[in-house]
Structure formats: C-alpha cells, structure tokens
PDB file of C-alpha atoms in Angstrom:
ATOM      1  CA  MET A  10      24.371-173.300 121.187  1.00  0.00           C
ATOM      2  CA  GLU A  11      25.361-170.930 124.167  1.00  0.00           C
ATOM      3  CA  HIS A  12      29.021-168.738 124.111  1.00  0.00           C
ATOM      4  CA  ILE A  13      31.097-166.968 126.575  1.00  0.00           C
ATOM      5  CA  ILE A  14      33.202-164.616 125.087  1.00  0.00           C
ATOM      6  CA  SER A  15      35.940-163.173 126.710  1.00  0.00           C
ATOM      7  CA  VAL A  16      36.549-159.212 125.088  1.00  0.00           C
ATOM      8  CA  LEU A  17      39.631-157.511 126.718  1.00  0.00           C
ATOM      9  CA  VAL A  18      39.165-153.842 125.702  1.00  0.00           C
ATOM     10  CA  GLU A  19      40.911-150.129 126.274  1.00  0.00           C
ATOM     11  CA  ASN A  20      38.812-149.488 129.336  1.00  0.00           C
ATOM     12  CA  LYS A  21      37.888-146.321 127.356  1.00  0.00           C
ATOM     13  CA  ALA A  22      34.437-144.315 127.326  1.00  0.00           C
ATOM     14  CA  GLY A  23      31.904-145.453 124.652  1.00  0.00           C
ATOM     15  CA  VAL A  24      34.014-149.037 123.888  1.00  0.00           C
ATOM     16  CA  LEU A  25      31.196-151.043 125.945  1.00  0.00           C
ATOM     17  CA  ALA A  26      28.305-149.089 123.510  1.00  0.00           C
ATOM     18  CA  ARG A  27      30.001-149.801 120.238  1.00  0.00           C
ATOM     19  CA  VAL A  28      30.324-153.631 121.245  1.00  0.00           C
ATOM     20  CA  ALA A  29      26.926-153.780 122.405  1.00  0.00           C
ATOM     21  CA  GLY A  30      26.062-152.535 119.326  1.00  0.00           C
ATOM     22  CA  LEU A  31      27.802-155.373 116.716  1.00  0.00           C
ATOM     23  CA  PHE A  32      25.142-157.485 118.069  1.00  0.00           C
ATOM     24  CA  SER A  33      22.389-155.164 118.157  1.00  0.00           C
ATOM     25  CA  ALA A  34      23.570-153.684 114.498  1.00  0.00           C
ATOM     26  CA  ARG A  35      23.157-157.447 113.536  1.00  0.00           C
ATOM     27  CA  ASN A  36      20.050-159.155 115.215  1.00  0.00           C
ATOM     28  CA  TYR A  37      21.667-161.083 117.751  1.00  0.00           C
ATOM     29  CA  ASN A  38      21.190-161.172 120.885  1.00  0.00           C
ATOM     30  CA  ILE A  39      23.286-160.591 124.221  1.00  0.00           C
ATOM     31  CA  GLU A  40      21.918-163.419 126.726  1.00  0.00           C
ATOM     32  CA  SER A  41      24.302-161.783 129.621  1.00  0.00           C
ATOM     33  CA  LEU A  42      26.661-158.885 129.666  1.00  0.00           C
ATOM     34  CA  SER A  43      29.751-157.869 132.440  1.00  0.00           C
ATOM     35  CA  VAL A  44      32.612-155.985 132.070  1.00  0.00           C
ATOM     36  CA  ALA A  45      35.231-155.844 134.404  1.00  0.00           C
ATOM     37  CA  PRO A  46      38.336-153.742 134.940  1.00  0.00           C
ATOM     38  CA  THR A  47      41.504-155.553 135.248  1.00  0.00           C
ATOM     39  CA  PRO A  48      44.355-154.954 137.100  1.00  0.00           C
ATOM     40  CA  ASP A  49      45.492-152.469 134.399  1.00  0.00           C
ATOM     41  CA  SER A  50      43.252-149.671 134.893  1.00  0.00           C
ATOM     42  CA  THR A  51      43.483-148.567 131.035  1.00  0.00           C
ATOM     43  CA  ILE A  52      42.174-152.071 130.340  1.00  0.00           C
ATOM     44  CA  SER A  53      38.153-153.461 130.763  1.00  0.00           C
ATOM     45  CA  MET A  54      37.605-157.664 130.674  1.00  0.00           C
ATOM     46  CA  ILE A  55      33.995-157.900 128.971  1.00  0.00           C
ATOM     47  CA  THR A  56      32.344-161.363 128.901  1.00  0.00           C
ATOM     48  CA  ILE A  57      29.401-161.341 127.312  1.00  0.00           C
ATOM     49  CA  VAL A  58      27.087-164.481 126.874  1.00  0.00           C
ATOM     50  CA  THR A  59      25.285-165.641 123.925  1.00  0.00           C
ATOM     51  CA  SER A  60      23.860-167.955 121.710  1.00  0.00           C
ATOM     52  CA  GLY A  61      24.707-168.900 117.916  1.00  0.00           C
ATOM     53  CA  ASP A  62      25.899-171.368 115.193  1.00  0.00           C
ATOM     54  CA  GLU A  63      29.226-171.072 114.100  1.00  0.00           C
ATOM     55  CA  VAL A  64      28.631-168.951 111.318  1.00  0.00           C
ATOM     56  CA  ILE A  65      27.330-166.450 113.798  1.00  0.00           C
ATOM     57  CA  ILE A  66      29.883-166.832 116.266  1.00  0.00           C
ATOM     58  CA  GLU A  67      32.520-166.751 113.204  1.00  0.00           C
ATOM     59  CA  GLN A  68      30.932-163.777 112.802  1.00  0.00           C
ATOM     60  CA  ILE A  69      30.707-161.522 115.862  1.00  0.00           C
ATOM     61  CA  MET A  70      34.619-162.870 116.896  1.00  0.00           C
ATOM     62  CA  LYS A  71      35.700-161.064 113.506  1.00  0.00           C
ATOM     63  CA  GLN A  72      33.400-157.922 114.346  1.00  0.00           C
ATOM     64  CA  LEU A  73      34.354-157.589 117.557  1.00  0.00           C
ATOM     65  CA  ASN A  74      38.107-158.113 115.948  1.00  0.00           C
ATOM     66  CA  LYS A  75      37.589-155.108 114.049  1.00  0.00           C
ATOM     67  CA  VAL A  76      36.786-152.508 117.231  1.00  0.00           C
ATOM     68  CA  ILE A  77      40.121-150.573 117.752  1.00  0.00           C
ATOM     69  CA  GLU A  78      39.520-151.037 121.303  1.00  0.00           C
ATOM     70  CA  VAL A  79      39.753-154.594 121.367  1.00  0.00           C
ATOM     71  CA  LEU A  80      42.771-155.783 122.298  1.00  0.00           C
ATOM     72  CA  LYS A  81      41.962-158.946 122.551  1.00  0.00           C
ATOM     73  CA  VAL A  82      38.631-161.973 121.680  1.00  0.00           C
ATOM     74  CA  VAL A  83      38.509-165.457 123.012  1.00  0.00           C
ATOM     75  CA  ASP A  84      35.878-168.418 122.385  1.00  0.00           C
ATOM     76  CA  LEU A  85      36.136-169.706 126.304  1.00  0.00           C
ATOM     77  CA  THR A  86      33.104-172.295 125.222  1.00  0.00           C
ATOM     78  CA  GLU A  87      36.319-173.866 122.919  1.00  0.00           C
ATOM     79  CA  GLU A  88      38.805-173.396 126.187  1.00  0.00           C
ATOM     80  CA  ASP A  89      38.977-175.142 129.416  1.00  0.00           C
ATOM     81  CA  HIS A  90      36.905-172.308 131.690  1.00  0.00           C
ATOM     82  CA  ILE A  91      35.443-171.669 135.296  1.00  0.00           C
ATOM     83  CA  ASP A  92      32.521-169.814 134.962  1.00  0.00           C
ATOM     84  CA  ARG A  93      30.114-168.228 137.451  1.00  0.00           C
ATOM     85  CA  GLU A  94      27.563-166.017 138.293  1.00  0.00           C
ATOM     86  CA  THR A  95      25.436-164.665 141.574  1.00  0.00           C
ATOM     87  CA  ALA A  96      21.922-164.433 142.166  1.00  0.00           C
ATOM     88  CA  LEU A  97      20.313-162.089 144.897  1.00  0.00           C
ATOM     89  CA  VAL A  98      16.568-164.354 145.385  1.00  0.00           C
ATOM     90  CA  LYS A  99      14.163-162.340 148.299  1.00  0.00           C
ATOM     91  CA  ILE A 100      11.159-165.425 148.857  1.00  0.00           C
ATOM     92  CA  GLN A 101       8.307-165.018 151.162  1.00  0.00           C
ATOM     93  CA  ALA A 102       9.590-166.295 154.605  1.00  0.00           C
ATOM     94  CA  LYS A 103       6.359-167.561 156.670  1.00  0.00           C
ATOM     95  CA  GLN A 104       6.591-169.424 159.186  1.00  0.00           C
ATOM     96  CA  ALA A 105       6.116-172.450 158.211  1.00  0.00           C
ATOM     97  CA  ASN A 106       9.366-171.936 155.615  1.00  0.00           C
ATOM     98  CA  ARG A 107      11.737-170.862 157.627  1.00  0.00           C
ATOM     99  CA  ASP A 108      13.616-174.208 158.381  1.00  0.00           C
ATOM    100  CA  GLU A 109      13.556-175.463 154.250  1.00  0.00           C
ATOM    101  CA  ALA A 110      14.994-171.555 153.278  1.00  0.00           C
ATOM    102  CA  ILE A 111      17.760-172.020 155.812  1.00  0.00           C
ATOM    103  CA  ARG A 112      18.556-175.863 154.977  1.00  0.00           C
ATOM    104  CA  ILE A 113      18.487-174.668 151.068  1.00  0.00           C
ATOM    105  CA  ALA A 114      20.643-171.932 151.176  1.00  0.00           C
ATOM    106  CA  GLN A 115      23.309-174.473 153.770  1.00  0.00           C
ATOM    107  CA  ILE A 116      23.365-177.238 151.306  1.00  0.00           C
ATOM    108  CA  PHE A 117      24.344-175.001 148.669  1.00  0.00           C
ATOM    109  CA  ARG A 118      26.196-172.836 150.278  1.00  0.00           C
ATOM    110  CA  ALA A 119      24.738-169.830 149.960  1.00  0.00           C
ATOM    111  CA  ASN A 120      24.000-167.225 152.623  1.00  0.00           C
ATOM    112  CA  ILE A 121      20.948-165.351 153.596  1.00  0.00           C
ATOM    113  CA  VAL A 122      21.727-161.793 153.436  1.00  0.00           C
ATOM    114  CA  ASP A 123      18.406-159.962 154.677  1.00  0.00           C
ATOM    115  CA  SER A 124      15.806-161.178 156.990  1.00  0.00           C
ATOM    116  CA  THR A 125      12.518-159.452 157.593  1.00  0.00           C
ATOM    117  CA  PRO A 126       9.485-160.557 158.993  1.00  0.00           C
ATOM    118  CA  GLN A 127       8.149-161.293 155.732  1.00  0.00           C
ATOM    119  CA  THR A 128      11.236-162.386 153.779  1.00  0.00           C
ATOM    120  CA  TYR A 129      14.458-163.551 153.241  1.00  0.00           C
ATOM    121  CA  THR A 130      16.738-162.832 150.309  1.00  0.00           C
ATOM    122  CA  ILE A 131      19.820-165.608 149.630  1.00  0.00           C
ATOM    123  CA  GLU A 132      22.843-164.682 147.739  1.00  0.00           C
ATOM    124  CA  VAL A 133      24.035-167.893 145.755  1.00  0.00           C
ATOM    125  CA  SER A 134      26.550-167.566 143.734  1.00  0.00           C
ATOM    126  CA  GLY A 135      27.785-170.570 140.968  1.00  0.00           C
ATOM    127  CA  ASP A 136      27.146-171.989 137.784  1.00  0.00           C
ATOM    128  CA  SER A 137      23.889-171.627 136.113  1.00  0.00           C
ATOM    129  CA  ALA A 138      22.678-174.876 136.837  1.00  0.00           C
ATOM    130  CA  LYS A 139      23.462-174.818 140.634  1.00  0.00           C
ATOM    131  CA  ILE A 140      21.744-170.939 140.489  1.00  0.00           C
ATOM    132  CA  GLN A 141      19.205-172.789 138.525  1.00  0.00           C
ATOM    133  CA  ALA A 142      18.534-175.340 140.977  1.00  0.00           C
ATOM    134  CA  VAL A 143      18.306-173.364 144.220  1.00  0.00           C
ATOM    135  CA  ILE A 144      15.974-171.273 142.869  1.00  0.00           C
ATOM    136  CA  ASN A 145      13.533-174.175 141.446  1.00  0.00           C
ATOM    137  CA  LEU A 146      13.628-175.579 145.047  1.00  0.00           C
ATOM    138  CA  LEU A 147      12.483-172.046 146.144  1.00  0.00           C
ATOM    139  CA  LYS A 148      10.391-170.937 143.918  1.00  0.00           C
ATOM    140  CA  PRO A 149       7.714-172.654 145.974  1.00  0.00           C
ATOM    141  CA  MET A 150       7.791-170.676 148.482  1.00  0.00           C
ATOM    142  CA  GLY A 151       6.334-167.840 147.333  1.00  0.00           C
ATOM    143  CA  ILE A 152       9.719-166.306 145.170  1.00  0.00           C
ATOM    144  CA  LYS A 153       8.823-162.152 145.056  1.00  0.00           C
ATOM    145  CA  GLU A 154      12.358-160.641 143.263  1.00  0.00           C
ATOM    146  CA  ILE A 155      14.943-162.487 141.334  1.00  0.00           C
ATOM    147  CA  VAL A 156      18.528-160.418 140.518  1.00  0.00           C
ATOM    148  CA  ARG A 157      20.965-162.328 138.143  1.00  0.00           C
ATOM    149  CA  THR A 158      24.860-160.295 137.673  1.00  0.00           C
ATOM    150  CA  GLY A 159      25.205-162.664 134.483  1.00  0.00           C
ATOM    151  CA  ARG A 160      28.381-164.332 133.728  1.00  0.00           C
ATOM    152  CA  ILE A 161      31.502-164.229 134.306  1.00  0.00           C
ATOM    153  CA  ALA A 162      33.960-166.777 133.320  1.00  0.00           C
ATOM    154  CA  ILE A 163      38.339-167.102 132.994  1.00  0.00           C
ATOM    155  CA  ALA A 164      40.419-169.826 131.361  1.00  0.00           C
ATOM    156  CA  ARG A 165      41.928-172.110 133.043  1.00  0.00           C
ATOM    157  CA  GLU A 166      46.171-172.567 133.136  1.00  0.00           C
ATOM    158  CA  SER A 167      47.504-175.379 131.514  1.00  0.00           C
ATOM    159  CA  ALA A 168      48.919-177.764 134.379  1.00  0.00           C
TER     160      ALA A 168
END
C-alpha cells in the first residue's frame, strides 16, 4: 500500500542524504521525494511517498525517528490530508490537435505555459489521479516529455 510520510527535520547539510539512505540501506523504494523550507528557516519538511505493508512502514517510521536531526515523523496516509503534485507535459501541437489540447487544459484548469509552432507545454496541478487523467488524454496527441514534481502533502486541521 502507498504511504505519504511527512518528516520535519533540522535544516542542516546531509540530513536529506541520511533520510534517503535509510530507504536504500533497507532496499525500500522512494516513489517521490520533496523537500522544502518551513516558515522557520532552521527547519525543513520532507514529504516521502513510498509503498509497503504495515510492518515495513512501521520499520521506516522507527528508523526515521532515530535520525538525530528528525524532529517529527507522521504517516499522513492515516490522517485526513491534502496532497498535490504538479506536472509539465510537452506535447506535439499539430494543427489538428491544437484546439483539443486547449480544451483539455481548460477542463482540467491547466495552463499552457509555453507554445511553439511544433509544441505546447501544459502545466497541471492536482492529485495524482487528475495528473494521470490529463496525461492519458494527451497521449494520443504525442507526448514529447513529462516532468512531475512528486507529491507534497499537509494534514487537514480538525473542525
């Protein structure tokens, strides 16, 4: 099962390498990884998407908590949360496909961020299902390149 793990860490050199090293040392896969500063410049938030059963996720959580610079570890999968990612999709913009590409972008509230006589680059943000739906609709037009950010997530506040 896929899990989104949020890791609050001290913003110091080498912390990301130690966190990622925990996964590779145990042969666990990181499906996506995102790091960003928090309002406190001495602290960063790492969002990791990984897969595993309860035993593997429990082991990952325990190992992460042992890293000295780790301040807090939360498996957001078990909490009410919001997650998003962004993708840039460059497609072949043949004359016959241009109107359809614009229509797909509008339906998904995506933006065409670059246009050449041969290509459109479309930026789309949302949950993973939305990103995949846009990609699936654009495939028949000829996708030249895709870049995805990986997911970020934040816990919802209780009412």
